[in-house]
Amino acid sequence: MALITLRRNLCHLSDFRINGALGALKNQPVHHVHEAVKGHLYPWFFCSLQPGPFRVRFHHACCKKFHSENGNDLHPVGEPVFPQVHDWDSFEQNLKNMDEQLFYRRLNNCTSPEEVLSFISTLQTLPDMMAAGALQRICEVGEKDGDERLPKEVIENPVFQALCVQFEQEPSNLSNTGLVTALQALTLLSVDPQSSLLLNLVAECQHRVKTGGLEIHSLCVLAESLLKLRGPGCATLDLIIYQLQGEKLEDFTSEDIVALYRILQACTEKVDQHQTFLNKINSFSLSIVYTLSPKSISQMLTALVVLDQTQALPLVIKLGKYVVRHIPHFTNKELGKVLEAFIYFGHHDRFFITALEQHVVSLCLTLDPEVVSKVMEYCSRKQILSKPILNAVAETFVCHSEKFSPSQISELIEPFGKLNYLPPNASALFRKLEDTLHTHFNSFPPKTLLKLLHSCSLIECHPVNFMGKIFSPYFLQKLQDVEIKLDEEGFVLPFTFHEDVHKRVALCIDGPKRFCLNSKHLLGKEAIKQRHLRLLGYQVVQTGIISLYDCIFKRDLGYNQKLHRDDREHAKSLGLHVNEEEQERPVGVLMSSVYGKRIHQPVEPLNLEHGRANHLKADFYRKNEIPSFKDPGFGYISPV
């Protein structure tokens, strides 16, 4: 295994490569050493920084003797102080006897690049895998305020420079793990893709891929790094996926399987080519679900959504069972992705709802607004009436309404109307909503605002100050499924008959889609329908599904579909839906004008033997000696 010697790396630069690392440091002024290193590192990390004076002083342990002999102060005020070492012999440490787990544990406890550099500066030699891990940790903790560039003082640190120089000049001496880990660490930063550091590492990786020298884990890490550097069109990426397809899935770790999902997720344009491979992964993943972390479960569900793996429902269901256990451990972003996947696949179970209720109620005031809106969207889309969730969300909005965007407010309020539920603090909730509308009225898109106000109307909580501006009663146009008019004696009157109407009956045909999923609680849309019909003077009659046929073939239950065939024209005038098989069947038709009256002669069934209307009209003209008004030509009939 290659070892990185920190005290000698600075001597690998061509500016001062002479026999004896210590002699090189002694014979060169300090500022010259820094300028030489700066010339190598600036093109990598400072491509987007303004040039400025480069003034830094070495305080690495290997330079202590050199600085002392030249009379330089080792510990000026305000600069980091590294552990003192009495002499070179006492500094010689060997990490072969160090527990690797202890090293990574100490490394993960470091919360800043300075702490990482201070820790590894006490070590003379470092295995390349550990050096790559240290570089990765520096990049992870070095990001500040979303900036992907490392701070300038970190880049100018001699220990950090020694690490980078070794990776640039001797990539062929690195182990597979050290090589791909170093490349992965550098992809976290805004490093120039054309820098010699990245080019050398990528070239060495490509060489090892072509020779088949990388194992499964290294291939997965390399593939994700190439995706970030060069995108899904990289030719080496196709070769990596081809090699991974040839491996046995039993040899993949759980992390490798999740990484494989992430890789294929980034190549959605080629999902059809990889579908057979995906089917194998989906089947195999059933056996490793129990080993996945919350983060891995969230990433796997996200990949299944992006890859449109609707046939992998057994995997989604099993992941859902373990989601229940991990709900308290998901981050806000991860929980949002899980809910998004469950909405996409239509997954739900009572254990998940119970766990979600406990989580939301316990953290209602601290949850991220995006997570709150996703939870409400899930309940709304699945028509799940969860009073603990709705009550907690209502309290959250009253206390922190300023955190929610217009779209999130709409997603938060709509389920109350759709599920026909008023929380205990309804007055405070809708008062806060009206205040928000008054303050940010222009921030709400028209469609979003209309849906929001419609949802309020479903539960009779009208923001009256805005009804005149926006609210449109378009949803009242299709309130009734069937209308029946009765006279004083209870006889049915024709639809076009408007006089002597004693009673109007509205028949509401309520199928399963009009109720909440987990109860017989009517949805808000259907409740307001019946409420408005009563206000208009109708007697509302509620009935279930009319025919088993419609239930089996999942006919749209929004309108009456089983009208008597002799009243089809009546149905069309109401805008109701008539089954296609009834439209095509040749049957006798009774007009609404004679509906309910005695028929003196039977109506012959309509069939193909009937002549055209023009022929019948012409025959009538001929028998009654009426001249034709048609001009000579097609269909012209001369009068008798």
XYZ file of C-alpha atoms in Angstrom:
640
model
C 0.000 0.000 0.000
C 1.281 3.377 -0.914
C 2.123 5.686 1.970
C 2.032 9.462 1.874
C 4.903 11.068 3.766
C 3.755 14.524 4.710
C 7.175 15.951 5.514
C 8.538 14.968 2.080
C 5.674 15.895 -0.216
C 6.748 19.511 -0.404
C 10.083 18.371 -1.791
C 8.434 16.709 -4.810
C 7.965 20.067 -6.485
C 10.450 20.653 -9.298
C 11.481 24.027 -7.841
C 13.335 22.468 -4.941
C 13.758 18.757 -5.703
C 17.300 18.005 -4.498
C 18.839 15.247 -2.446
C 17.457 15.401 1.081
C 14.090 16.850 1.863
C 15.342 18.720 4.909
C 18.243 20.171 2.953
C 15.828 21.416 0.324
C 13.780 23.189 2.931
C 16.886 24.712 4.511
C 18.388 25.978 1.250
C 15.208 27.709 0.041
C 13.693 30.829 1.578
C 10.354 30.228 3.189
C 8.463 32.523 0.854
C 9.958 30.712 -2.175
C 8.566 27.394 -0.947
C 5.128 28.913 -0.576
C 5.238 30.531 -4.001
C 6.165 27.192 -5.600
C 3.270 25.381 -3.962
C 0.934 28.253 -4.759
C 1.792 27.929 -8.446
C 0.625 24.319 -8.392
C -2.535 24.760 -6.346
C -3.957 28.058 -7.534
C -5.160 26.707 -10.928
C -7.094 23.981 -9.083
C -8.957 25.868 -6.396
C -8.700 29.593 -7.184
C -10.118 29.611 -10.693
C -12.978 31.804 -9.453
C -11.152 33.793 -6.748
C -9.538 37.179 -7.114
C -5.717 37.042 -7.042
C -4.171 38.566 -3.950
C -1.018 38.537 -1.901
C -0.024 35.045 -0.803
C 1.394 35.176 2.718
C 1.416 32.047 4.805
C 3.950 30.528 7.167
C 4.706 26.856 7.563
C 3.992 25.474 10.984
C 4.118 21.810 10.125
C 6.075 19.728 12.581
C 8.591 18.719 9.928
C 9.557 22.398 9.468
C 10.075 23.122 13.170
C 13.828 22.567 13.140
C 14.261 24.565 9.930
C 12.318 27.551 11.307
C 14.207 27.443 14.596
C 17.563 27.556 12.889
C 16.518 30.525 10.759
C 15.232 32.454 13.774
C 11.594 32.437 12.659
C 8.851 32.627 15.255
C 6.880 29.405 15.265
C 3.744 30.631 16.989
C 2.755 34.181 16.094
C -0.429 35.518 17.636
C -3.622 34.495 15.835
C -2.114 31.574 13.870
C -2.772 27.906 14.627
C -0.361 26.132 16.879
C 0.525 22.540 16.007
C 1.780 20.033 18.585
C 5.482 20.397 19.319
C 7.837 17.521 18.517
C 11.209 17.367 20.242
C 13.106 15.781 17.351
C 12.657 13.817 14.164
C 13.107 10.458 15.826
C 10.345 11.075 18.327
C 8.058 12.230 15.501
C 8.421 8.960 13.543
C 5.062 7.202 13.971
C 3.770 4.173 12.241
C 0.034 3.927 11.504
C 0.257 0.229 10.779
C -0.489 -0.451 14.431
C -3.242 2.163 14.651
C -6.759 0.895 14.607
C -8.338 2.099 11.359
C -11.727 2.459 13.010
C -10.189 4.688 15.669
C -8.660 6.869 12.958
C -11.962 7.351 11.144
C -13.780 7.893 14.429
C -11.420 10.729 15.312
C -11.665 12.025 11.762
C -15.456 12.118 11.859
C -15.352 14.016 15.145
C -13.553 16.871 13.423
C -15.957 19.681 12.590
C -13.686 21.986 10.605
C -10.875 21.642 8.046
C -8.444 23.117 10.572
C -9.193 20.317 13.029
C -8.636 17.676 10.343
C -5.346 19.236 9.274
C -4.236 19.585 12.883
C -4.999 15.911 13.486
C -3.164 14.518 10.463
C -0.229 16.907 10.945
C 0.777 14.846 13.976
C 1.256 11.820 11.714
C 4.351 11.359 9.603
C 3.078 8.669 7.258
C -0.486 8.065 6.190
C -1.903 5.179 4.120
C -3.427 6.481 0.923
C -6.927 5.319 1.837
C -6.772 7.266 5.078
C -5.279 10.248 3.281
C -8.151 10.173 0.783
C -10.600 9.888 3.667
C -8.987 12.898 5.331
C -9.239 14.869 2.083
C -12.902 13.937 1.763
C -13.605 15.008 5.338
C -11.877 18.339 4.719
C -14.096 18.936 1.697
C -17.265 17.930 3.581
C -16.761 20.191 6.596
C -15.106 22.988 4.625
C -18.235 24.202 2.847
C -19.541 27.415 4.378
C -22.955 28.946 3.686
C -23.523 26.744 0.666
C -20.238 27.800 -0.957
C -18.601 24.751 -2.530
C -15.146 26.327 -2.430
C -12.797 25.710 0.443
C -11.659 28.730 2.452
C -8.450 30.259 1.189
C -6.600 29.596 4.439
C -7.334 25.875 4.112
C -6.048 25.680 0.554
C -2.854 27.505 1.554
C -2.227 25.166 4.477
C 0.982 23.182 3.792
C -0.507 19.905 5.034
C -3.420 20.223 2.621
C -0.997 21.117 -0.161
C 1.108 18.061 0.614
C -1.946 15.814 0.255
C -2.925 17.282 -3.108
C 0.585 17.176 -4.555
C 0.885 13.488 -3.725
C -2.442 12.676 -5.409
C -1.482 14.646 -8.507
C 2.025 13.321 -9.051
C 1.660 9.673 -8.050
C -1.907 8.478 -8.835
C -0.622 5.154 -10.142
C 0.751 4.315 -6.689
C -2.634 4.776 -5.026
C -4.860 1.871 -4.109
C -8.242 1.575 -5.834
C -10.096 2.809 -2.763
C -7.706 5.704 -2.220
C -7.901 6.727 -5.879
C -11.686 6.821 -6.216
C -12.153 8.348 -2.750
C -9.772 11.194 -3.603
C -11.654 11.835 -6.854
C -14.973 11.722 -5.006
C -13.694 14.265 -2.470
C -12.589 16.698 -5.153
C -15.968 16.515 -6.914
C -17.486 18.117 -3.812
C -15.583 21.298 -4.650
C -15.596 23.708 -7.563
C -12.316 22.360 -8.889
C -11.462 23.181 -12.477
C -12.285 20.009 -14.494
C -9.284 20.709 -16.732
C -6.799 20.990 -13.867
C -3.883 18.597 -13.871
C -4.997 17.203 -10.518
C -8.393 16.028 -11.760
C -7.158 15.042 -15.214
C -4.489 12.774 -13.747
C -6.911 11.134 -11.325
C -9.597 10.610 -14.001
C -7.050 9.230 -16.478
C -5.802 6.720 -13.925
C -9.387 5.697 -13.088
C -10.236 5.197 -16.768
C -7.119 3.067 -17.223
C -8.092 0.804 -14.337
C -11.690 0.496 -15.600
C -10.497 -0.619 -19.045
C -8.148 -3.175 -17.526
C -10.847 -4.433 -15.155
C -8.833 -3.553 -12.107
C -11.593 -1.958 -10.023
C -13.827 -3.866 -7.645
C -17.583 -3.304 -7.272
C -17.497 -0.605 -4.605
C -14.817 1.390 -6.414
C -16.809 1.182 -9.664
C -19.897 2.580 -7.932
C -17.976 5.451 -6.331
C -16.237 6.254 -9.616
C -19.502 6.214 -11.570
C -21.092 8.799 -9.270
C -17.999 11.002 -9.486
C -18.000 10.859 -13.295
C -21.707 11.725 -13.346
C -20.978 14.919 -11.462
C -17.899 15.792 -13.502
C -18.984 14.821 -17.021
C -22.682 13.949 -16.922
C -24.565 10.828 -18.054
C -23.083 10.990 -21.561
C -19.640 9.897 -20.390
C -18.411 6.846 -22.336
C -16.564 5.470 -19.313
C -19.845 5.481 -17.398
C -21.431 3.099 -19.911
C -18.453 0.771 -19.533
C -18.802 0.861 -15.737
C -22.521 -0.006 -15.889
C -21.729 -2.843 -18.308
C -19.143 -4.243 -15.891
C -21.550 -3.936 -12.957
C -24.198 -5.868 -14.893
C -21.757 -8.746 -15.193
C -21.248 -8.994 -11.430
C -23.316 -11.127 -9.081
C -25.740 -9.043 -7.059
C -24.917 -11.155 -4.005
C -21.447 -9.560 -4.061
C -22.903 -6.038 -3.750
C -23.204 -4.443 -0.335
C -26.353 -2.542 0.614
C -24.545 0.757 0.006
C -23.501 -0.436 -3.448
C -27.095 -1.348 -4.356
C -28.329 2.100 -3.326
C -25.461 3.703 -5.258
C -26.466 1.613 -8.269
C -29.998 3.024 -8.045
C -28.579 6.561 -7.921
C -26.412 5.885 -10.976
C -29.293 4.511 -13.045
C -31.514 7.342 -11.798
C -29.155 9.814 -13.469
C -29.410 7.891 -16.771
C -33.178 8.083 -17.260
C -32.819 8.381 -21.034
C -31.400 4.841 -21.119
C -33.809 3.283 -18.629
C -35.319 1.023 -21.309
C -31.882 -0.437 -22.046
C -31.318 -1.159 -18.353
C -34.840 -2.381 -17.501
C -33.853 -6.060 -17.376
C -31.001 -5.192 -15.029
C -33.372 -3.021 -12.981
C -35.822 -5.900 -12.614
C -33.046 -8.049 -11.149
C -32.018 -5.266 -8.770
C -35.620 -4.724 -7.657
C -36.040 -8.409 -6.873
C -32.707 -8.669 -5.074
C -33.310 -5.503 -3.048
C -36.174 -7.235 -1.234
C -33.563 -9.234 0.668
C -31.531 -6.233 1.876
C -34.259 -3.779 2.907
C -33.786 -4.600 6.590
C -30.143 -3.434 6.415
C -30.862 -0.013 4.888
C -30.475 3.238 6.773
C -33.190 5.931 6.669
C -31.136 7.898 4.151
C -30.724 4.850 1.911
C -34.456 4.043 2.058
C -35.295 7.596 1.017
C -32.797 7.487 -1.856
C -34.058 4.112 -3.071
C -37.683 5.286 -3.088
C -36.691 8.455 -4.945
C -34.875 6.421 -7.585
C -37.887 4.131 -8.032
C -40.037 7.207 -8.689
C -37.620 8.760 -11.177
C -37.170 5.433 -12.975
C -40.963 4.861 -12.995
C -40.681 1.370 -11.512
C -44.409 0.882 -11.004
C -43.941 -2.867 -11.381
C -41.751 -2.886 -8.239
C -44.696 -2.543 -5.837
C -43.538 -5.476 -3.629
C -40.315 -3.558 -3.004
C -42.230 -0.333 -2.283
C -44.494 -2.156 0.182
C -41.548 -3.699 2.011
C -39.730 -0.375 2.116
C -42.922 1.114 3.536
C -42.853 -1.317 6.454
C -39.361 -0.186 7.413
C -40.233 3.466 6.847
C -42.603 3.118 9.808
C -39.652 2.236 12.046
C -37.435 5.044 10.772
C -39.892 7.972 10.661
C -38.362 9.712 13.728
C -34.894 9.395 12.178
C -35.614 10.866 8.737
C -34.451 14.376 7.994
C -37.054 16.815 6.707
C -35.828 16.389 3.148
C -35.757 12.594 3.377
C -39.266 12.411 4.843
C -40.527 14.679 2.071
C -39.053 12.330 -0.548
C -40.646 9.324 1.153
C -44.079 10.965 1.125
C -43.608 11.972 -2.501
C -42.840 8.354 -3.411
C -45.858 7.036 -1.494
C -48.087 9.529 -3.307
C -46.619 8.425 -6.638
C -47.076 4.702 -5.994
C -50.360 5.067 -4.103
C -48.976 3.308 -1.033
C -50.635 3.591 2.363
C -51.166 1.525 5.492
C -52.561 2.211 8.936
C -49.234 1.624 10.702
C -47.579 4.314 8.606
C -50.439 6.730 9.310
C -50.143 6.066 13.053
C -46.373 6.632 13.027
C -46.759 9.759 10.903
C -49.376 11.123 13.310
C -47.051 10.640 16.282
C -44.170 12.302 14.448
C -46.155 15.311 13.233
C -47.887 15.899 16.574
C -44.619 15.763 18.530
C -42.766 18.123 16.159
C -45.590 20.176 14.698
C -44.074 23.572 15.567
C -40.563 22.704 14.360
C -41.281 20.837 11.134
C -40.080 22.311 7.865
C -42.912 23.985 5.863
C -42.137 21.787 2.861
C -42.606 18.645 4.954
C -45.871 19.985 6.392
C -47.233 20.648 2.900
C -46.143 17.163 1.753
C -47.888 15.536 4.714
C -51.088 17.421 3.909
C -50.799 16.572 0.216
C -50.436 12.897 1.126
C -53.567 12.964 3.311
C -55.470 14.842 0.618
C -54.429 12.642 -2.304
C -55.121 9.425 -0.386
C -58.308 10.891 1.169
C -57.131 10.008 4.675
C -58.894 11.811 7.503
C -56.267 12.041 10.250
C -57.557 14.440 12.877
C -54.276 14.543 14.888
C -52.328 15.570 11.774
C -54.885 18.137 10.642
C -55.121 19.658 14.126
C -51.330 19.855 14.485
C -50.897 21.419 11.052
C -53.610 23.981 11.788
C -51.783 24.961 14.976
C -48.498 25.210 13.066
C -50.001 27.551 10.482
C -51.536 29.800 13.136
C -48.173 30.132 14.922
C -45.824 30.301 11.913
C -47.841 31.381 8.883
C -45.014 33.633 7.677
C -42.832 30.586 6.941
C -45.190 29.207 4.292
C -45.126 30.186 0.619
C -48.383 30.773 -1.327
C -48.259 27.309 -2.909
C -47.582 25.690 0.476
C -50.495 27.581 2.039
C -52.767 26.280 -0.698
C -51.568 22.692 -0.164
C -52.067 23.129 3.579
C -55.623 24.513 3.459
C -57.086 22.441 0.604
C -57.255 19.124 2.541
C -59.518 20.685 5.174
C -62.104 21.360 2.491
C -61.578 18.145 0.571
C -61.853 15.999 3.690
C -64.722 18.107 5.068
C -63.052 18.710 8.429
C -62.839 21.749 10.724
C -60.059 21.747 13.366
C -60.763 22.921 16.929
C -59.015 26.244 16.234
C -60.885 26.818 12.965
C -61.698 30.446 13.760
C -58.039 31.280 14.440
C -56.922 29.283 11.403
C -59.154 31.055 8.892
C -58.628 34.435 10.529
C -54.894 33.932 10.000
C -55.567 32.820 6.430
C -57.596 35.942 5.716
C -54.858 38.140 7.187
C -52.303 36.384 4.983
C -54.469 36.882 1.899
C -54.900 40.548 2.738
C -51.136 41.055 3.171
C -49.857 38.935 0.273
C -52.818 38.946 -2.071
C -50.735 39.705 -5.180
C -48.325 36.850 -4.421
C -50.958 34.163 -4.967
C -51.356 32.858 -8.547
C -54.965 33.089 -9.771
C -55.521 29.333 -10.029
C -53.996 28.701 -6.628
C -56.145 31.400 -5.069
C -59.299 30.059 -6.683
C -58.599 26.528 -5.421
C -57.861 27.915 -1.985
C -61.091 29.869 -1.763
C -63.057 26.948 -3.146
C -61.667 24.718 -0.397
C -62.762 27.245 2.206
C -66.244 27.286 0.719
C -66.520 23.513 0.995
C -66.476 23.816 4.787
C -68.450 27.069 4.937
C -65.502 29.219 5.987
C -65.753 31.930 3.367
C -63.171 34.713 3.368
C -65.929 37.206 2.554
C -63.589 40.118 1.923
C -62.251 38.368 -1.178
C -65.289 36.486 -2.437
C -66.378 39.314 -4.709
C -62.972 39.534 -6.343
C -62.247 35.957 -7.142
C -64.806 33.385 -6.113
C -66.539 31.847 -9.104
C -69.554 29.523 -8.736
C -68.530 27.332 -11.660
C -68.503 24.280 -9.408
C -72.269 24.698 -8.811
C -73.030 23.908 -12.455
C -72.675 20.161 -11.927
C -74.154 19.812 -8.478
C -76.861 17.302 -9.242
C -76.666 13.836 -10.743
C -80.395 13.468 -11.499
C -83.228 15.972 -11.065
C -86.831 14.773 -10.728
C -89.840 17.133 -10.848
C -93.077 16.073 -9.156
C -96.578 17.549 -9.224
C -98.970 17.705 -6.270
C -100.105 14.119 -6.796
C -96.531 12.824 -6.939
C -96.400 12.217 -10.689
C -93.159 12.850 -12.541
C -93.191 15.921 -14.746
C -91.136 16.316 -17.922
C -87.811 18.063 -17.652
C -88.923 20.997 -19.811
C -92.065 21.509 -17.744
C -91.645 24.471 -15.364
C -95.230 25.126 -14.212
C -97.100 23.445 -11.357
C -93.897 21.907 -9.978
C -94.713 20.942 -6.412
C -91.435 19.274 -5.401
C -87.929 18.978 -6.818
C -85.916 15.902 -5.927
C -82.130 15.765 -6.421
C -80.787 12.229 -6.563
C -77.132 12.049 -5.416
C -75.461 8.829 -6.498
C -72.549 8.426 -4.074
C -69.921 5.842 -4.937
C -66.748 4.971 -2.971
C -64.772 7.796 -4.564
C -66.997 10.312 -2.809
C -66.027 9.171 0.698
C -62.810 9.284 2.715
C -60.696 6.197 2.140
C -60.754 4.926 5.716
C -64.356 5.805 6.630
C -67.835 6.601 5.321
C -67.200 10.296 5.884
C -68.417 12.252 2.848
C -65.820 14.408 1.073
C -66.172 18.157 1.247
C -66.993 18.461 -2.443
C -69.968 16.144 -2.045
C -71.084 17.649 1.260
C -71.294 21.158 -0.187
C -73.183 19.741 -3.161
C -75.963 18.442 -0.941
C -75.899 21.556 1.224
C -76.344 23.906 -1.725
C -79.079 21.753 -3.229
C -81.071 22.017 -0.012
C -80.570 25.786 -0.001
C -81.946 25.880 -3.544
C -85.110 24.079 -2.414
C -84.331 20.527 -3.479
C -85.147 17.438 -1.489
C -81.850 15.544 -1.520
C -81.983 11.774 -1.841
C -78.667 9.965 -1.356
C -78.160 6.541 -2.876
C -75.293 4.193 -3.570
C -73.910 2.763 -6.775
C -76.707 1.924 -9.195
C -75.276 -1.072 -11.022
C -72.679 -3.728 -10.366
C -71.558 -3.321 -13.992
C -70.343 0.218 -13.336
C -68.524 -0.919 -10.201
C -66.707 -3.751 -11.975
C -65.632 -1.681 -14.962
C -64.779 1.352 -12.787
C -67.044 3.772 -14.585
C -66.753 7.424 -13.649
C -69.103 7.948 -10.711
C -69.262 11.718 -11.017
C -72.566 11.629 -12.931
C -75.615 9.421 -13.287
C -74.761 6.737 -15.835
C -77.703 4.364 -15.761
C -80.490 6.469 -17.209
C -83.410 4.786 -18.930
C -82.649 4.590 -22.614
C -85.866 6.376 -23.590
C -84.622 9.552 -21.876
C -81.203 9.918 -23.454
C -81.958 13.306 -24.928
C -83.042 14.471 -21.498
C -79.707 13.326 -20.085
C -77.749 15.149 -22.773
C -79.557 18.385 -22.016
C -78.435 18.017 -18.395
C -74.859 17.381 -19.455
C -74.949 13.883 -17.983
C -72.913 10.931 -19.159
C -74.635 8.066 -20.989
C -72.944 4.695 -21.434
C -71.609 4.039 -24.898
C -73.366 0.695 -25.213
C -76.691 2.454 -24.690
C -75.890 5.135 -27.248
C -75.181 2.534 -29.930
C -78.185 0.288 -29.265
C -81.149 0.962 -31.656
C -84.162 1.432 -29.375
C -87.362 3.426 -29.410
C -87.161 6.948 -28.048
C -89.855 8.899 -26.218
C -89.524 12.671 -26.355
C -89.731 14.646 -23.117
C -92.843 16.450 -24.414
C -94.871 13.237 -24.205
C -93.077 11.810 -21.194
C -95.622 10.305 -18.769
C -98.590 10.525 -21.195
C -100.559 7.656 -22.601
C -99.217 6.435 -25.942
C -101.987 5.528 -28.396
C -99.737 3.667 -30.777
C -96.466 1.872 -30.112
C -93.234 3.388 -31.288
C -91.341 1.143 -33.644
C -87.737 0.424 -32.674
C -85.161 2.372 -34.581
C -83.208 0.230 -37.017
C -81.263 0.435 -40.244
C -84.393 -0.182 -42.354
C -85.665 3.322 -41.719
C -85.324 5.629 -44.697
C -83.622 8.978 -44.703
C -85.487 11.980 -43.341
C -85.335 13.697 -46.738
C -87.064 10.749 -48.374
C -89.838 10.824 -45.789
C -90.198 14.562 -46.273
C -90.326 14.177 -50.037
C -92.997 11.502 -49.728
C -95.010 13.851 -47.535
C -94.672 16.631 -50.126
C -95.768 14.313 -52.895
C -98.872 13.027 -51.109
C -100.026 16.507 -50.094
C -99.178 18.180 -53.409
C -96.754 20.625 -51.781
C -94.146 22.053 -54.125
C -90.512 21.427 -53.173
C -88.350 24.363 -52.147
C -85.173 22.556 -53.152
C -83.292 23.639 -56.223
C -82.785 21.061 -58.913
C -79.979 18.760 -58.092
C -79.280 16.003 -55.584
C -82.456 15.157 -53.657
C -84.678 17.250 -55.949
C -88.243 15.930 -56.160
C -90.695 17.405 -58.604
C -94.132 18.194 -57.190
C -97.080 16.195 -58.442
